[in-house]
PDB file of C-alpha atoms and ligand atoms in Angstrom:
ATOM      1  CA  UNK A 219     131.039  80.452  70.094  1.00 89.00           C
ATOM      2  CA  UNK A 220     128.055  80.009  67.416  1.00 97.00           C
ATOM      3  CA  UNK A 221     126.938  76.364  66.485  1.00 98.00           C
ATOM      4  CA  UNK A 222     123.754  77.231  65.230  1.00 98.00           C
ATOM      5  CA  UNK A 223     123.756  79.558  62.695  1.00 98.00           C
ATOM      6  CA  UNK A 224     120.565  80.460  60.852  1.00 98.00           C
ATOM      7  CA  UNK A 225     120.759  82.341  57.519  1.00 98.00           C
ATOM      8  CA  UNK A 226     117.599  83.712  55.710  1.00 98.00           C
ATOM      9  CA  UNK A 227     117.778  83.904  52.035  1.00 98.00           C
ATOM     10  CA  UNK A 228     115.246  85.651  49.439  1.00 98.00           C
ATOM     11  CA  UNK A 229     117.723  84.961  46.650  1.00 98.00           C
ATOM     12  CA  UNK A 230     118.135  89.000  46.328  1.00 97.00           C
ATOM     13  CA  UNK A 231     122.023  89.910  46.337  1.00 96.00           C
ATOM     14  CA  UNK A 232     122.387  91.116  49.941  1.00 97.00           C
ATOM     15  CA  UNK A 233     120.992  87.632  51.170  1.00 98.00           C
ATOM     16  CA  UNK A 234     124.014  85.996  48.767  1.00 98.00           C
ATOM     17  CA  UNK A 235     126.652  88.008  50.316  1.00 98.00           C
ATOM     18  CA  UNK A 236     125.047  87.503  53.794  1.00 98.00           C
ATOM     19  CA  UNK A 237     125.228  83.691  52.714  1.00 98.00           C
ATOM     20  CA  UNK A 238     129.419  84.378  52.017  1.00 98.00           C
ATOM     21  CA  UNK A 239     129.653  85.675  55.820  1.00 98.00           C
ATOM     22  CA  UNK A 240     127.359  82.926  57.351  1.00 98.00           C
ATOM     23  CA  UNK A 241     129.487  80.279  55.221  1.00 98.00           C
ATOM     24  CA  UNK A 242     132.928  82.001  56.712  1.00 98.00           C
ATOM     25  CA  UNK A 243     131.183  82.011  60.237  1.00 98.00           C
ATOM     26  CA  UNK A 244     129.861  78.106  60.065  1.00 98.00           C
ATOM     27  CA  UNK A 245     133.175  77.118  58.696  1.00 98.00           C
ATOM     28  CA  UNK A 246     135.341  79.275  61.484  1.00 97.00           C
ATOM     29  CA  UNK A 247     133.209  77.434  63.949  1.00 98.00           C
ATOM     30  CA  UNK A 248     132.251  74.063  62.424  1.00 97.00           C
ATOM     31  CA  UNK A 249     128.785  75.277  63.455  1.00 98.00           C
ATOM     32  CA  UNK A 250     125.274  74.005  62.109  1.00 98.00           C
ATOM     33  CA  UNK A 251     123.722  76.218  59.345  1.00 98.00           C
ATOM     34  CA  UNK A 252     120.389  76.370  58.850  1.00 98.00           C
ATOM     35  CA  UNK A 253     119.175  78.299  55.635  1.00 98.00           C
ATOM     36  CA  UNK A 254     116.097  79.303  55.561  1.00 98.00           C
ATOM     37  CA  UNK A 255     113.080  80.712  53.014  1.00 98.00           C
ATOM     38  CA  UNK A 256     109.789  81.384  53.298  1.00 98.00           C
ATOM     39  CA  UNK A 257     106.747  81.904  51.242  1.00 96.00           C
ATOM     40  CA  UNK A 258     103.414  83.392  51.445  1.00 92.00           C
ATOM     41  CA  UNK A 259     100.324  81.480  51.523  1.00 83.00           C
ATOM     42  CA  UNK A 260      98.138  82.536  49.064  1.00 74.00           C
ATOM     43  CA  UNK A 261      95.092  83.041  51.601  1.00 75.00           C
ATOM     44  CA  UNK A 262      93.075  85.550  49.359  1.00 71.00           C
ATOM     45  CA  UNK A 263      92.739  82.958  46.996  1.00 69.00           C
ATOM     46  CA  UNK A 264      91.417  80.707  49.124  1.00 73.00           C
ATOM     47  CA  UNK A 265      88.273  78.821  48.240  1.00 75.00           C
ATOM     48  CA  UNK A 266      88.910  79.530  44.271  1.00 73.00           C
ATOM     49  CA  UNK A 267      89.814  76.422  42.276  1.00 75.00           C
ATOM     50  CA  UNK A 268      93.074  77.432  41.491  1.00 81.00           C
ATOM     51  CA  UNK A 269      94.625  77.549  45.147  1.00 81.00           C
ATOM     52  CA  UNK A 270      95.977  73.913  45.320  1.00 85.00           C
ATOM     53  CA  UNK A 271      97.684  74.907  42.130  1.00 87.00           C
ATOM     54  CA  UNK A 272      98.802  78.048  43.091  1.00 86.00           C
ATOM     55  CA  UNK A 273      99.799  77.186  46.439  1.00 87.00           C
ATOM     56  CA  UNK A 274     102.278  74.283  44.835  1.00 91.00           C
ATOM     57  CA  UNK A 275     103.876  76.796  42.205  1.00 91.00           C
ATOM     58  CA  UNK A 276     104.612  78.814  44.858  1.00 92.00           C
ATOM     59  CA  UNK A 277     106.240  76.172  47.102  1.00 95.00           C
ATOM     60  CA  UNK A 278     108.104  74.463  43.912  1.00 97.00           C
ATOM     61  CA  UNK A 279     109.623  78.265  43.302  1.00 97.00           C
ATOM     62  CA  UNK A 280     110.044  78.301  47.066  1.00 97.00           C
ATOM     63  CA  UNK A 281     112.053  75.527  47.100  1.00 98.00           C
ATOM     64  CA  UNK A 282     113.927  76.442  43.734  1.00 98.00           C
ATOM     65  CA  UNK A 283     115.396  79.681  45.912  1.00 98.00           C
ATOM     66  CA  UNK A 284     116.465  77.253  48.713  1.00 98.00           C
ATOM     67  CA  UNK A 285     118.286  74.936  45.955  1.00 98.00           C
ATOM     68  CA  UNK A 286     119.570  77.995  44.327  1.00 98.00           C
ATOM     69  CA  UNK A 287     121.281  79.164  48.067  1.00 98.00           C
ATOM     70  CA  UNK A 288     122.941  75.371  48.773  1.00 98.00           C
ATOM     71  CA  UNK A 289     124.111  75.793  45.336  1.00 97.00           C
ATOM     72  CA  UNK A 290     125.894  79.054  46.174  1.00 97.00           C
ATOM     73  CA  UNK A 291     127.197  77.240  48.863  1.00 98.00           C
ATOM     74  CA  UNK A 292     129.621  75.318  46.771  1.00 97.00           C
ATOM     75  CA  UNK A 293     131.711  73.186  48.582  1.00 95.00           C
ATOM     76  CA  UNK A 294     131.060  73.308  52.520  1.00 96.00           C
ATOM     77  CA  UNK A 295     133.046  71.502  55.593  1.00 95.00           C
ATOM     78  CA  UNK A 296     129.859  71.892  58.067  1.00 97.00           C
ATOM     79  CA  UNK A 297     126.417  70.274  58.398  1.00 98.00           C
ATOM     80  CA  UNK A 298     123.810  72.318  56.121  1.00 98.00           C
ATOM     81  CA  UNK A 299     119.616  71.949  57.254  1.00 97.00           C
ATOM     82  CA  UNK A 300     117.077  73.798  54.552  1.00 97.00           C
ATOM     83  CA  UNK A 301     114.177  75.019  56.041  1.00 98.00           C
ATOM     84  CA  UNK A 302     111.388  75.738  53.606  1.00 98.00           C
ATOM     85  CA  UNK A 303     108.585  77.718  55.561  1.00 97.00           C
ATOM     86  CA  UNK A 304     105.093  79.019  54.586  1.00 95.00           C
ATOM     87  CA  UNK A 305     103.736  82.243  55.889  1.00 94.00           C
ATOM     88  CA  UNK A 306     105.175  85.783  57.046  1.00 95.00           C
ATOM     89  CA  UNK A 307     108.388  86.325  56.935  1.00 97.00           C
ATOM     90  CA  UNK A 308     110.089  87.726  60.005  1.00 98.00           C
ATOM     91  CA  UNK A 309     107.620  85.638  62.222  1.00 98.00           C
ATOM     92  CA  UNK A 310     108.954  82.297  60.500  1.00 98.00           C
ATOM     93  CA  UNK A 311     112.430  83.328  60.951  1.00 98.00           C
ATOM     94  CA  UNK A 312     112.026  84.021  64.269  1.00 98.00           C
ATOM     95  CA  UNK A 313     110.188  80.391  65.149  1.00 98.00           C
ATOM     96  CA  UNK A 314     113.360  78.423  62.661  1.00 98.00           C
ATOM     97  CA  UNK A 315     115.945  80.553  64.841  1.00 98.00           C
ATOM     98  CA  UNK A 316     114.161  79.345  68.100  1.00 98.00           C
ATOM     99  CA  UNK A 317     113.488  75.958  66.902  1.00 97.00           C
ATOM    100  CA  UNK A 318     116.986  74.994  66.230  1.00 94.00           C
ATOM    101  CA  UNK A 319     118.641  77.346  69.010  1.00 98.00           C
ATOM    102  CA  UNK A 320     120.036  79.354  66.958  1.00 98.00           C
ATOM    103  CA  UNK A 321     122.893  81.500  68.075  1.00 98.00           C
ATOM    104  CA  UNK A 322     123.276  83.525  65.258  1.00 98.00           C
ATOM    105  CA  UNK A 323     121.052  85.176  62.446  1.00 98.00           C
ATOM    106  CA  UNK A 324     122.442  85.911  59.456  1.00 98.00           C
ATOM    107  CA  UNK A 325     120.498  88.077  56.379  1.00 98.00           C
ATOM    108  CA  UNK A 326     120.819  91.371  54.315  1.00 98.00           C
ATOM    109  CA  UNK A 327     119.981  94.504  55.253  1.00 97.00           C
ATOM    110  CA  UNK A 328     117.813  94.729  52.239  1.00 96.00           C
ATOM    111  CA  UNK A 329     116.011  91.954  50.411  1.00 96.00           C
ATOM    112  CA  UNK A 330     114.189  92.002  46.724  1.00 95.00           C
ATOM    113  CA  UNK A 331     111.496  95.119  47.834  1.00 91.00           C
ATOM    114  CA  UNK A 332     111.353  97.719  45.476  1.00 80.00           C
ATOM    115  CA  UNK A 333     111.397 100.570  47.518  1.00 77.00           C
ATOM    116  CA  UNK A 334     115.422 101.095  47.182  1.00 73.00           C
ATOM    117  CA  UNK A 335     114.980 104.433  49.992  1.00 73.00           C
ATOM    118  CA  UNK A 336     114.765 102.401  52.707  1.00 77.00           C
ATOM    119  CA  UNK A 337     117.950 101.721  54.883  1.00 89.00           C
ATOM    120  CA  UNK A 338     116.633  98.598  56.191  1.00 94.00           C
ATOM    121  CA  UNK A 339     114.184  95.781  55.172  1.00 96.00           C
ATOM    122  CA  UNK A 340     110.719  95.253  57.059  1.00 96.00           C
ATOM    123  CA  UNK A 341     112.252  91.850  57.154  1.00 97.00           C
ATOM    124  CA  UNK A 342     115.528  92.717  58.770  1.00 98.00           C
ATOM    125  CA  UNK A 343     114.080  95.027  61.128  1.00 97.00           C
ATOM    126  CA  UNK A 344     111.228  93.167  62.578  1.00 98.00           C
ATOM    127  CA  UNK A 345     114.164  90.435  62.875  1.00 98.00           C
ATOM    128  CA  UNK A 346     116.404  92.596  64.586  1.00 98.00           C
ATOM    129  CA  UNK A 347     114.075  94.047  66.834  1.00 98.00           C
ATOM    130  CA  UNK A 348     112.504  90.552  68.226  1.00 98.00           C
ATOM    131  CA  UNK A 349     115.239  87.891  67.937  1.00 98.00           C
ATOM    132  CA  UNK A 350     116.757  86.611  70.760  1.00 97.00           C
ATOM    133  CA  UNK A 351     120.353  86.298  69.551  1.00 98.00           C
ATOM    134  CA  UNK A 352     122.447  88.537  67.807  1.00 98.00           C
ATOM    135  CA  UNK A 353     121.813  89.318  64.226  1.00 98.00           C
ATOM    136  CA  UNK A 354     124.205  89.653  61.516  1.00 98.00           C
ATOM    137  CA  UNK A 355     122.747  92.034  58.761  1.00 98.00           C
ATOM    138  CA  UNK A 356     124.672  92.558  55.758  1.00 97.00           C
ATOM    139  CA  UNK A 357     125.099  94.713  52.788  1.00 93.00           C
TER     140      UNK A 357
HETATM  141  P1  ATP B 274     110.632  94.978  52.071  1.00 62.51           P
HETATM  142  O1  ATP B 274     110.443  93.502  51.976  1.00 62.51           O
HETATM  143  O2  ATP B 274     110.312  95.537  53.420  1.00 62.51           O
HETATM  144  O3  ATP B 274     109.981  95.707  50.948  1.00 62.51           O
HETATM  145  P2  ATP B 274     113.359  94.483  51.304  1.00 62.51           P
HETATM  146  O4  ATP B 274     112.848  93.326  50.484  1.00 62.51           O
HETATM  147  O5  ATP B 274     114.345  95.387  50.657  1.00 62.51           O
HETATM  148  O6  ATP B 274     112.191  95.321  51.909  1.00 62.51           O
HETATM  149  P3  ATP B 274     113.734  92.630  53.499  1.00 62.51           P
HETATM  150  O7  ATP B 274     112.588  91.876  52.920  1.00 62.51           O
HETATM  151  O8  ATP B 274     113.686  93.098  54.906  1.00 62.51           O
HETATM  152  O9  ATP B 274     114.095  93.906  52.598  1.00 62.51           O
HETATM  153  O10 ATP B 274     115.011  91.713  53.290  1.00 62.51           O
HETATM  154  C1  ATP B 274     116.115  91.747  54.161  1.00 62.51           C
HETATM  155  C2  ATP B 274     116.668  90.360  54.322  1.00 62.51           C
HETATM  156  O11 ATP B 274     115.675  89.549  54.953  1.00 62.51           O
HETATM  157  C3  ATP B 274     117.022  89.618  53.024  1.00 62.51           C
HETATM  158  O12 ATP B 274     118.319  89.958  52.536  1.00 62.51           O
HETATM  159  C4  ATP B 274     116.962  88.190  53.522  1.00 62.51           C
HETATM  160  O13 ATP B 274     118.142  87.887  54.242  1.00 62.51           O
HETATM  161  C5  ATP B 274     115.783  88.229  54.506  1.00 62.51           C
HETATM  162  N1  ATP B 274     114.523  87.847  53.841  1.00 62.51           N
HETATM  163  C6  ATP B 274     113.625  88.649  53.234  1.00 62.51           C
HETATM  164  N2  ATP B 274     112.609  87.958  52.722  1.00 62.51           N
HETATM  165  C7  ATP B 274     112.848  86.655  53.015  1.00 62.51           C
HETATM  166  C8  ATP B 274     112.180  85.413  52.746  1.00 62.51           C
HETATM  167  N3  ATP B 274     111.032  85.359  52.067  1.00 62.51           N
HETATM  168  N4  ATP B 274     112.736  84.262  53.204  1.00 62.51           N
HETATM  169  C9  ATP B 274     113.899  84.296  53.899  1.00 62.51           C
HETATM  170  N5  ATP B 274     114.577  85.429  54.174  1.00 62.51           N
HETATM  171  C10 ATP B 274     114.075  86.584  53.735  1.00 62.51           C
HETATM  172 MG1   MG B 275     111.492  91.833  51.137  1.00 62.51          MG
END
């Protein structure tokens, strides 16, 4: 049933337990996973003489997250794709998921914001709302 199964990870703990369930799911199914993070361009800063450097410490810490998820992925059965993506969030996710046909999403319900009231993630709900197949949040 899923063969393409994309799972967003911000290194918080919600997006390492959704990576247990998307691991359970890709192995059930011998499906594709695709994990996913982005980061944000530092576009204010563009122009000062710092961006180049800035904009490479964040990708090297971007791509630290991603080695820190296939990592927590331990020892895996199916084929694994990283997808290291610059800009907003949700949007990204959404253009990975269609990109490699994904038929499942898998994240948290919460990420790494600090405003611990919320019941769901800007992330998870923008997500939710616009994706085209189903989405697993988890918490
Ligand atoms: P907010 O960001 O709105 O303050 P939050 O951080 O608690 O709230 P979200 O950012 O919506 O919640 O995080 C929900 C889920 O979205 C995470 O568990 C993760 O699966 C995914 N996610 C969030 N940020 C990223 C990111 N930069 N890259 C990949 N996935 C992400
Ligand atoms: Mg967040």
């Amino acid at each position: 049933m899923f063969e393409n199964i994309v799972l967003a990870f911000d290194g918080s703990e919600y997006s390492r337990k959704a990576l247990q369930c998307a691991k359970a799911i890709a192995e059930r199914f011998e499906a594709t996973l695709c994990l996913v993070h982005v980061f944000r361009n530092p576009s204010d800063l563009l122009g000062y003489a710092d961006y180049e450097k800035l904009f490479s410490k964040r990708k090297s810490a971007a791509q630290a997250v991603l080695d820190d998820a296939l990592q927590e992925l331990g020892h895996i059965t199916f084929t694994v794709q990283e997808e290291l993506q610059e800009g907003l969030e949700a949007e990204a996710i959404l253009k990975v998921a269609e990109s490699c046909k994904a038929d499942l999403i898998v994240m948290g319900t919460r990420g790494l914001g600090a405003v611990k009231g919320l019941l769901v993630g800007s992330v998870s709900r923008k997500v939710i709302h616009y994706a085209e197949c189903p989405v697993m949040a988890v918490h």
